[in-house]
Every structure is written in C-alpha cells, then in structure tokens.
Amino acid sequence: VTTVTNPGWRMFAAVVVGLILAQVLSKLTEYFTSTEHKPVIEIAESTRTGPATVVLSGTSSGLESSVWSIVAIAIGIGVAIGLGGGNVQFVLYLIALSGMGMLATTGVIVSEDSFGPVADNAAGIAEMSGEFSGEAEKIMVSLDAVGNTTKAVTKGFAIGSAVIAAVALFASYIDIIAVEQFGQAKIDRLLATGQSVYLRVPINVADPKVFIGLLIGGSIAFIFSSLAIRAVGRTAQVVVQEVRNQFADGKIMSGEKRPDYGPVIDICTKASLRELTTPALLAVLAPVIIGFGINKYALGAFLAGVILTGQLMANYFNNAGGAWDNAKKYIEDGNEGGKGSESHKAAIIGDTVGDPFKDTAGPALNPLIKVMNLVSLLILPAIISLEGRDSRFLIAGLSTIVLLGAIAFSKRETGGIEALDAPVSTPVG
C-alpha cells in the first residue's frame, strides 16, 4: 500500500464501486424478470403459440441475462484494478472491499427477499378462502408478481457477491501456496519493496494438468444443477402419485372426505434431507479429488472454472425461472386472454419448468461456489505436504469412489409410480 498514493481515497472508491455494482445487478435482474419490461412481455406473447415457445423464449431471456450480469461484475473488478495503481496486492484488497460495499446493502436485500414469500402466501390464503376475485384478486396477483421480481433481485445480488468473495478467497489460496513455496521472510521482503507475490505463483492453463482442472471445474455447476433438478423431478413424481391415490376413489371430489396432507408433507420433508447428500458430497469431495489427484495448481484452475460457470448458470436459472413465473402473472392480470385461457395454460407449464430453476438449482449454486473455495483453502496445506507421495492418490481414489457411488445412487429410478391407463375417476352428478 505504501507504493500507492492516496490509498484511503482508493479504498473508499472501491467500497462505492461495490455499492454501485449491487444496484446495477439489481436493475439488470429487475429488467429481465419484471412484468413492466420487454423480456417478460415477450415470454407472455409467446404463449399464443403453445408451451414449447414459452420454454424457448424464457431460456433465451435467461441466457442473455447471465451475460450482462457477468459483464457488470467484470467491469466492477476492472475498476478495482484501475484503482489499485498497479499494485496487485492492493488490487485484490480493493476487490475484497468492493465485496464489502455490496454487502453493506444486506439489510435491504433481506427485506426484499422476505417480501416475496409473504405476498405469495397471502395470495395463496386468499385463493383458498374462495373469495379471491375482482379487485382483491388483481391486487394480490400484482403483489405476487412484484414479490417474484424482488426474490430474483436478491438471488442475483447473492450470486454477484459470491463471485466477488470467491475472488478474494482465490487470492488467499495463492497466498498459502506462496508462503509454502518462498517462505514468509522472502514474501515480507518482496512486499516491502512493492513487488507482487501473486505474479510469482502463476496458474498456467498451457500446462495440460492445470487445463484439466479448469475443464472439470467448469463442468461442476452442470452436474450439480442436474442433481438438484433431478431430485425435484423425482420427488414431484412421488407427490403426484400420492395425490392420484387419494383422488382415485372420487370421495374427495364429492366432499365425502377431506384430503390427507400429512403424507405429502412427509414425502417432501424426507426428500429434502435425503436428496441433499449427493450435492453436498460433490461440493466437498470434488476439490479433494482434483487437489490430491493432480496438484495444487490444477485445483486453482478448478476453482476458476467453478466461479465462472457457477455464476453464469445461477443467473440463468434465477432469471429464467423468475421470468416464466411473472409471464404467468402478467397473463393472470388480464393480458393475452387472461386466467383460464390457452395462453394461461401454456404459461403455467413455463412456470412449472421455472420453479426448480429459480427455487432449487439457481440459489444452490451460490453456496456451492463458496463451499468449494473454503474446502480448497482448508485442504491446501495437506495437498502441499503430500506432494510427491503416493498416499495422495489413495485419498483421491477413495474420494472418487464415494462421489461416483453417490451420483449413481442419485440416478436411481423412482419406485411406485404407476402409468395412467385411464383418467382418474370422478363422480357424476
């Protein structure tokens, strides 16, 4: 820091950059998920030609939103680099400060995140009351749509801050390697003369081993999302089968008996705990496999791949899911034929596809990035100490067996799902 003029003002500017970045990410998310803007309106218009075009339109919108979000983050990091005055150590500190600037708005973000479930549950209670019509219905649908947007905004903020935090953790990762490689005394001498430690620990993707780490890191977000979405689909199949069984005798529809909610709640609760195992093992064991199985530099490239694809996938899932949901709300507000129309039926399918996107896979990628960075930091000293020893391959091999077994188990078929040869019987008259 001593080699940079006006460090205090530069640090203040970095915090301001973080505040601005938080607002930019929020506005980008709002644009792609709000009923007031073009992307959601275009998705609603695509319902005229059926569910397929709804899915295509939402997918297109979500993919585009990821690009602009990562561009905004890149610009924010670029500004921090400019403020660093060429001192790499100081630049990384400024990037961390910009993350602190983003997190300064956490109170507002938590409030926005709470609004969505409150509005959604209020609309659900009103609909179940049987008095959900007219002006009250219009107000609640509008509030629900706003709640969907605020939830998407907060998820965009969370993944953006996770990327900034991951960059800071990545710097700590390089720091540990530098200490082991050069010793603390030499590092102190380098810092005293304003030289960078980080440039002396290059992660060179031209090295095939390092490039392997980058490739596998880039794939992690995809397998993680696959596991999360498959878990939702498998649980949904069991829930649907339970609902079919309860409606099969027609007594619920005729009012002779009330639905039994207990089994459905039990299915969802048990599934949420059981299906967590494989994604959790992936987050913990993947860095172990790369670090011990290849080397510390490959693990660094692995983390870079996780950060990049994790951010892109998370924004895609969050914004596509939010846009599909709000396209349905836009139609329920009286547009494109209104509630009950063919357009509305197509929008419901889009919303159903989007729910596991925005409520499961998207939000889960945020902690995935953080956990993998933290696990890598924790195991790095062990990786360095075991370099050149065959025992590291044993650790990597056992971890690989456990992880592959967990993934294979997660792909098991759902039992007890019966084909519908005929529609569910309903009483006549």
Coordinates of C-alpha atoms in Angstrom, one line a residue:
V1 CA 0.0 0.0 0.0
T2 CA 2.9 2.3 0.7
T3 CA 3.7 2.4 -3.1
V4 CA 0.2 3.8 -3.9
T5 CA -0.7 7.4 -3.5
N6 CA -4.0 8.3 -1.6
P7 CA -4.7 4.8 -0.5
G8 CA -7.6 5.9 1.7
W9 CA -9.5 7.5 -1.1
R10 CA -8.9 4.5 -3.3
M11 CA -10.3 2.2 -0.7
F12 CA -13.3 4.4 -0.2
A13 CA -13.8 4.4 -4.0
A14 CA -13.7 0.6 -4.0
V15 CA -16.5 0.4 -1.5
V16 CA -18.5 2.8 -3.6
V17 CA -17.9 0.6 -6.6
G18 CA -19.4 -2.3 -4.7
L19 CA -22.5 -0.3 -3.8
I20 CA -22.9 0.7 -7.5
L21 CA -22.4 -2.9 -8.6
A22 CA -25.1 -4.1 -6.3
Q23 CA -27.5 -1.6 -7.8
V24 CA -26.5 -2.5 -11.4
L25 CA -27.0 -6.2 -10.8
S26 CA -30.4 -5.5 -9.1
K27 CA -31.5 -3.4 -12.1
L28 CA -30.4 -6.0 -14.6
T29 CA -32.3 -8.7 -12.8
E30 CA -35.4 -6.5 -12.5
Y31 CA -35.3 -5.8 -16.2
F32 CA -35.3 -9.5 -17.1
T33 CA -37.9 -10.6 -14.6
S34 CA -40.3 -7.7 -14.1
T35 CA -43.8 -7.6 -15.8
E36 CA -43.1 -4.0 -16.7
H37 CA -40.2 -4.8 -19.1
K38 CA -39.8 -6.3 -22.5
P39 CA -38.4 -9.8 -21.8
V40 CA -41.3 -10.9 -19.6
I41 CA -43.9 -9.4 -22.0
E42 CA -42.2 -11.2 -24.9
I43 CA -42.5 -14.5 -23.0
A44 CA -46.2 -13.8 -22.3
E45 CA -46.7 -13.1 -26.0
S46 CA -45.0 -16.4 -26.9
T47 CA -47.8 -18.3 -25.0
R48 CA -50.0 -17.6 -28.1
T49 CA -48.3 -20.5 -29.9
G50 CA -48.1 -23.0 -27.0
P51 CA -45.8 -24.2 -24.2
A52 CA -42.8 -25.0 -26.4
T53 CA -42.3 -21.4 -27.5
V54 CA -42.8 -20.3 -23.9
V55 CA -39.9 -22.5 -22.8
L56 CA -37.7 -21.3 -25.7
S57 CA -38.4 -17.7 -25.0
G58 CA -37.7 -18.0 -21.3
T59 CA -34.5 -19.9 -21.9
S60 CA -33.3 -17.3 -24.4
S61 CA -34.0 -14.5 -21.9
G62 CA -32.3 -16.3 -19.0
L63 CA -29.2 -17.0 -21.1
E64 CA -28.9 -13.3 -22.2
S65 CA -29.3 -12.1 -18.6
S66 CA -26.3 -14.1 -17.5
V67 CA -24.0 -12.4 -19.9
W68 CA -24.9 -8.9 -18.8
S69 CA -24.5 -9.8 -15.1
I70 CA -21.0 -11.2 -15.6
V71 CA -20.1 -8.2 -17.7
A72 CA -21.1 -5.9 -14.9
I73 CA -19.1 -7.9 -12.4
A74 CA -16.1 -7.8 -14.8
I75 CA -16.3 -4.1 -15.1
G76 CA -16.5 -3.7 -11.3
I77 CA -13.4 -5.8 -10.9
G78 CA -11.7 -3.8 -13.7
V79 CA -12.4 -0.5 -11.9
A80 CA -10.8 -2.0 -8.7
I81 CA -7.8 -2.9 -10.8
G82 CA -7.6 0.7 -12.1
L83 CA -7.8 2.0 -8.5
G84 CA -5.0 -0.3 -7.4
G85 CA -2.3 1.7 -9.2
G86 CA -0.5 -1.4 -10.5
N87 CA 0.0 -3.0 -7.0
V88 CA -1.5 -6.5 -7.3
Q89 CA -1.7 -7.0 -3.6
F90 CA -3.6 -3.7 -3.2
V91 CA -5.9 -4.6 -6.1
L92 CA -7.0 -7.8 -4.5
Y93 CA -7.7 -5.9 -1.3
L94 CA -9.8 -3.4 -3.2
I95 CA -11.8 -6.2 -4.8
A96 CA -12.5 -7.5 -1.3
L97 CA -13.5 -4.0 -0.3
S98 CA -15.9 -3.8 -3.2
G99 CA -17.5 -7.0 -2.0
M100 CA -17.9 -5.3 1.4
G101 CA -19.6 -2.4 -0.3
M102 CA -22.0 -4.8 -1.9
L103 CA -22.7 -6.5 1.4
A104 CA -23.4 -3.1 3.0
T105 CA -26.9 -3.3 1.5
T106 CA -27.6 -6.7 3.0
G107 CA -30.4 -5.3 5.3
V108 CA -32.3 -4.0 2.3
I109 CA -31.7 -7.2 0.4
V110 CA -33.0 -9.4 3.2
S111 CA -36.2 -7.2 3.4
E112 CA -36.8 -7.6 -0.3
D113 CA -36.3 -11.3 -0.1
S114 CA -38.8 -11.6 2.7
F115 CA -41.5 -9.7 0.7
G116 CA -41.8 -12.4 -2.0
P117 CA -42.9 -15.3 0.3
V118 CA -45.2 -13.0 2.3
A119 CA -47.0 -11.9 -0.9
D120 CA -47.1 -15.4 -2.3
N121 CA -48.6 -16.9 0.8
A122 CA -51.1 -14.1 1.2
A123 CA -52.3 -14.8 -2.4
G124 CA -52.5 -18.5 -1.7
I125 CA -54.5 -18.0 1.5
A126 CA -56.9 -15.6 -0.3
E127 CA -57.4 -18.1 -3.2
M128 CA -58.2 -21.0 -0.8
S129 CA -60.7 -18.8 1.0
G130 CA -63.0 -18.8 -2.0
E131 CA -63.3 -15.0 -2.1
F132 CA -60.4 -14.5 -4.5
S133 CA -62.0 -12.4 -7.2
G134 CA -62.4 -8.9 -8.5
E135 CA -60.2 -6.0 -7.3
A136 CA -58.7 -8.1 -4.5
E137 CA -57.5 -10.8 -6.9
K138 CA -55.9 -8.1 -9.2
I139 CA -54.1 -6.5 -6.2
M140 CA -52.8 -9.8 -4.9
V141 CA -51.6 -11.0 -8.3
S142 CA -49.7 -7.8 -8.8
L143 CA -48.1 -8.1 -5.4
D144 CA -47.2 -11.6 -6.1
A145 CA -45.5 -10.5 -9.4
V146 CA -43.6 -7.9 -7.5
G147 CA -42.5 -10.5 -5.0
N148 CA -41.2 -12.7 -7.7
T149 CA -39.1 -9.8 -9.0
T150 CA -37.7 -9.0 -5.6
K151 CA -36.8 -12.6 -5.0
A152 CA -35.0 -12.7 -8.3
V153 CA -33.2 -9.5 -7.5
T154 CA -31.9 -10.8 -4.2
K155 CA -30.7 -14.0 -5.8
G156 CA -28.8 -12.0 -8.4
F157 CA -27.2 -10.0 -5.6
A158 CA -26.3 -13.1 -3.7
I159 CA -24.5 -14.8 -6.6
G160 CA -22.8 -11.5 -7.6
S161 CA -21.4 -11.1 -4.0
A162 CA -20.4 -14.7 -4.0
V163 CA -18.3 -14.2 -7.1
I164 CA -16.5 -11.2 -5.6
A165 CA -16.0 -13.1 -2.4
A166 CA -14.6 -16.0 -4.3
V167 CA -12.0 -13.8 -6.0
A168 CA -10.8 -12.7 -2.5
L169 CA -10.7 -16.3 -1.4
F170 CA -8.8 -17.2 -4.5
A171 CA -6.2 -14.6 -3.5
S172 CA -5.9 -16.3 -0.1
Y173 CA -5.4 -19.6 -2.0
I174 CA -2.4 -18.2 -3.9
D175 CA -1.1 -16.6 -0.7
I176 CA -0.9 -20.1 1.0
I177 CA 1.0 -21.5 -2.0
A178 CA 3.4 -18.5 -1.9
V179 CA 4.1 -19.0 1.8
E180 CA 4.9 -22.7 1.3
Q181 CA 7.0 -22.0 -1.8
F182 CA 9.0 -19.0 -0.8
G183 CA 8.7 -18.7 2.9
Q184 CA 7.3 -15.8 4.9
A185 CA 10.6 -14.0 5.2
K186 CA 11.1 -13.7 1.5
I187 CA 7.4 -12.7 1.0
D188 CA 7.9 -9.9 3.5
R189 CA 10.9 -8.6 1.7
L190 CA 9.1 -8.6 -1.6
L191 CA 6.1 -6.7 -0.1
A192 CA 8.4 -4.2 1.5
T193 CA 9.8 -3.3 -2.0
G194 CA 6.3 -3.2 -3.5
Q195 CA 6.7 -6.4 -5.5
S196 CA 3.8 -8.8 -6.1
V197 CA 3.8 -12.3 -4.6
Y198 CA 0.9 -13.4 -6.8
L199 CA 2.6 -13.0 -10.1
R200 CA 5.3 -15.4 -8.8
V201 CA 2.7 -18.2 -8.4
P202 CA 1.3 -18.5 -11.9
I203 CA -1.6 -20.8 -12.7
N204 CA -0.7 -21.6 -16.3
V205 CA -3.5 -23.1 -18.4
A206 CA -1.0 -24.1 -21.0
D207 CA 0.0 -26.8 -18.6
P208 CA -2.2 -29.8 -19.5
K209 CA -2.7 -30.8 -15.9
V210 CA -3.8 -27.3 -15.0
F211 CA -6.1 -27.2 -18.0
I212 CA -7.7 -30.5 -16.9
G213 CA -8.5 -28.8 -13.6
L214 CA -10.1 -25.9 -15.4
L215 CA -12.2 -28.2 -17.6
I216 CA -13.5 -30.2 -14.6
G217 CA -14.2 -27.1 -12.6
G218 CA -16.3 -25.7 -15.5
S219 CA -18.4 -28.8 -15.5
I220 CA -19.2 -28.9 -11.8
A221 CA -22.0 -26.4 -12.0
F222 CA -23.7 -28.5 -14.6
I223 CA -23.6 -31.8 -12.7
F224 CA -24.6 -30.0 -9.5
S225 CA -27.6 -28.5 -11.3
S226 CA -28.5 -31.8 -12.8
L227 CA -28.6 -33.4 -9.3
A228 CA -30.7 -30.7 -7.9
I229 CA -33.3 -30.7 -10.7
R230 CA -33.4 -34.5 -10.8
A231 CA -34.2 -34.5 -7.1
V232 CA -37.1 -32.1 -7.6
G233 CA -38.4 -34.2 -10.5
R234 CA -38.1 -37.5 -8.6
T235 CA -39.9 -36.0 -5.5
A236 CA -42.6 -34.5 -7.7
Q237 CA -43.3 -37.9 -9.2
V238 CA -43.9 -39.4 -5.7
V239 CA -46.1 -36.5 -4.7
V240 CA -48.2 -36.8 -7.8
Q241 CA -48.6 -40.5 -7.3
E242 CA -49.8 -39.8 -3.7
V243 CA -52.3 -37.3 -5.0
R244 CA -53.6 -39.7 -7.6
N245 CA -54.1 -42.4 -4.9
Q246 CA -56.1 -40.0 -2.7
F247 CA -58.3 -38.9 -5.6
A248 CA -58.8 -42.3 -7.1
D249 CA -62.0 -43.2 -5.2
G250 CA -63.7 -39.9 -6.0
K251 CA -64.6 -39.2 -2.4
I252 CA -62.5 -36.1 -2.1
M253 CA -64.1 -34.5 -5.1
S254 CA -67.6 -35.4 -3.8
G255 CA -66.9 -33.9 -0.4
E256 CA -67.2 -37.2 1.5
K257 CA -63.8 -36.9 2.9
R258 CA -61.0 -34.3 3.3
P259 CA -57.6 -34.6 1.7
D260 CA -54.8 -36.1 3.9
Y261 CA -52.0 -33.5 3.7
G262 CA -49.7 -35.5 6.1
P263 CA -48.2 -38.0 3.5
V264 CA -47.4 -35.2 1.0
I265 CA -45.6 -33.1 3.7
D266 CA -43.8 -36.2 4.9
I267 CA -42.6 -37.1 1.3
C268 CA -41.3 -33.5 0.7
T269 CA -39.6 -33.3 4.1
K270 CA -37.8 -36.6 3.8
A271 CA -36.8 -36.0 0.2
S272 CA -35.3 -32.6 1.0
L273 CA -33.0 -34.2 3.6
R274 CA -32.2 -37.3 1.6
E275 CA -31.5 -35.6 -1.7
L276 CA -29.1 -33.2 -0.1
T277 CA -26.4 -35.9 0.4
T278 CA -25.0 -36.2 -3.2
P279 CA -24.8 -32.4 -3.9
A280 CA -23.1 -31.9 -0.5
L281 CA -20.6 -34.7 -1.3
L282 CA -19.9 -33.1 -4.7
A283 CA -19.1 -29.8 -3.1
V284 CA -16.7 -31.3 -0.6
L285 CA -15.1 -34.2 -2.5
A286 CA -14.5 -32.6 -5.9
P287 CA -11.8 -30.3 -4.7
V288 CA -10.2 -33.2 -2.8
I289 CA -10.1 -35.3 -5.9
I290 CA -8.5 -32.6 -8.1
G291 CA -6.1 -31.3 -5.4
F292 CA -4.7 -34.7 -4.3
G293 CA -5.2 -36.4 -7.6
I294 CA -3.4 -33.8 -9.8
N295 CA -1.8 -30.9 -8.0
K296 CA -2.4 -27.5 -6.2
Y297 CA -2.2 -25.5 -9.5
A298 CA -4.9 -27.7 -11.1
L299 CA -7.0 -27.1 -8.1
G300 CA -6.6 -23.3 -8.5
A301 CA -7.7 -23.6 -12.2
F302 CA -10.6 -25.8 -11.0
L303 CA -11.8 -23.1 -8.7
A304 CA -11.6 -20.5 -11.5
G305 CA -13.8 -22.8 -13.7
V306 CA -16.3 -23.2 -10.8
I307 CA -16.6 -19.5 -10.3
L308 CA -17.2 -18.7 -14.0
T309 CA -19.7 -21.4 -14.9
G310 CA -21.4 -21.2 -11.4
Q311 CA -22.1 -17.5 -11.8
L312 CA -23.4 -17.9 -15.4
M313 CA -25.6 -20.9 -14.6
A314 CA -27.0 -19.3 -11.4
N315 CA -28.1 -16.2 -13.1
Y316 CA -29.6 -18.2 -16.0
F317 CA -31.7 -20.3 -13.6
N318 CA -32.8 -17.5 -11.4
N319 CA -33.8 -15.1 -14.1
A320 CA -35.3 -17.6 -16.5
G321 CA -37.4 -19.0 -13.6
G322 CA -38.5 -15.6 -12.4
A323 CA -39.4 -14.5 -16.0
W324 CA -41.5 -17.6 -16.6
D325 CA -43.3 -17.1 -13.3
N326 CA -44.0 -13.4 -13.9
A327 CA -45.2 -14.1 -17.5
K328 CA -47.9 -16.2 -15.9
K329 CA -48.7 -13.4 -13.5
Y330 CA -48.8 -10.9 -16.4
I331 CA -51.4 -13.1 -18.1
E332 CA -53.4 -13.5 -14.9
D333 CA -53.5 -9.7 -14.7
G334 CA -55.8 -9.7 -17.8
N335 CA -53.4 -9.8 -20.7
E336 CA -53.2 -12.3 -23.5
G337 CA -56.6 -13.7 -22.8
G338 CA -56.4 -13.7 -19.0
K339 CA -56.7 -16.5 -16.5
G340 CA -58.1 -19.8 -17.9
S341 CA -57.2 -19.1 -21.5
E342 CA -55.0 -21.3 -23.7
S343 CA -52.2 -18.7 -23.2
H344 CA -52.5 -19.0 -19.5
K345 CA -52.3 -22.9 -19.7
A346 CA -49.1 -22.5 -21.7
A347 CA -47.7 -20.0 -19.2
I348 CA -48.4 -22.4 -16.3
I349 CA -46.2 -25.0 -18.0
G350 CA -43.4 -22.5 -18.3
D351 CA -43.8 -21.6 -14.7
T352 CA -43.7 -25.2 -13.7
V353 CA -40.4 -25.7 -15.5
G354 CA -39.1 -22.5 -14.0
D355 CA -39.8 -23.3 -10.4
P356 CA -36.9 -25.8 -9.9
F357 CA -34.7 -23.4 -11.8
K358 CA -35.3 -20.4 -9.6
D359 CA -36.0 -22.1 -6.3
T360 CA -33.6 -25.0 -6.3
A361 CA -30.7 -25.1 -8.8
G362 CA -30.1 -21.3 -9.0
P363 CA -29.9 -20.4 -5.3
A364 CA -27.9 -23.6 -4.5
L365 CA -25.0 -22.6 -6.9
N366 CA -24.2 -19.6 -4.6
P367 CA -23.2 -21.7 -1.6
L368 CA -21.5 -24.3 -4.0
I369 CA -19.0 -21.7 -5.1
K370 CA -18.3 -20.6 -1.5
V371 CA -18.0 -24.1 -0.1
M372 CA -15.6 -25.3 -2.8
N373 CA -13.3 -22.3 -2.3
L374 CA -13.3 -22.8 1.5
V375 CA -12.7 -26.5 1.2
S376 CA -9.8 -25.9 -1.1
L377 CA -8.3 -23.4 1.3
L378 CA -8.6 -25.9 4.2
I379 CA -7.1 -28.9 2.3
L380 CA -4.3 -26.9 0.5
P381 CA -1.7 -27.3 3.3
A382 CA -2.3 -31.1 3.2
I383 CA -2.0 -31.2 -0.6
I384 CA 1.3 -29.4 -0.4
S385 CA 2.7 -31.6 2.4
L386 CA 1.8 -34.8 0.4
E387 CA 3.3 -33.7 -2.9
G388 CA 5.4 -36.5 -4.3
R389 CA 3.9 -39.1 -2.1
D390 CA 1.7 -42.0 -3.4
S391 CA -0.7 -41.6 -0.4
R392 CA -2.3 -38.6 -2.1
F393 CA -3.6 -40.9 -4.9
L394 CA -5.2 -43.1 -2.3
I395 CA -7.1 -40.1 -0.9
A396 CA -8.2 -39.0 -4.4
G397 CA -9.2 -42.6 -5.4
L398 CA -11.3 -43.2 -2.3
S399 CA -13.0 -39.8 -2.7
T400 CA -13.7 -40.6 -6.4
I401 CA -15.3 -43.9 -5.5
V402 CA -17.5 -42.3 -2.8
L403 CA -18.6 -39.5 -5.2
L404 CA -19.3 -41.7 -8.1
G405 CA -21.3 -44.0 -5.9
A406 CA -23.4 -41.1 -4.6
I407 CA -24.1 -39.9 -8.1
A408 CA -25.1 -43.4 -9.2
F409 CA -27.4 -43.7 -6.2
S410 CA -29.0 -40.3 -7.1
K411 CA -29.9 -41.6 -10.5
R412 CA -31.9 -44.5 -9.1
E413 CA -35.4 -44.9 -10.5
T414 CA -38.4 -43.7 -8.5
G415 CA -40.4 -46.7 -7.4
G416 CA -44.1 -46.9 -7.0
I417 CA -45.0 -44.7 -10.0
E418 CA -47.9 -46.2 -11.9
A419 CA -48.8 -45.4 -15.5
L420 CA -52.2 -43.8 -16.1
D421 CA -54.0 -46.1 -18.4
A422 CA -57.2 -44.2 -17.8
P423 CA -58.1 -40.8 -16.3
V424 CA -58.7 -40.5 -12.6
S425 CA -62.4 -41.3 -11.8
T426 CA -64.7 -38.5 -10.8
P427 CA -68.2 -38.8 -9.5
V428 CA -71.1 -38.0 -11.9
G429 CA -73.9 -35.6 -10.8

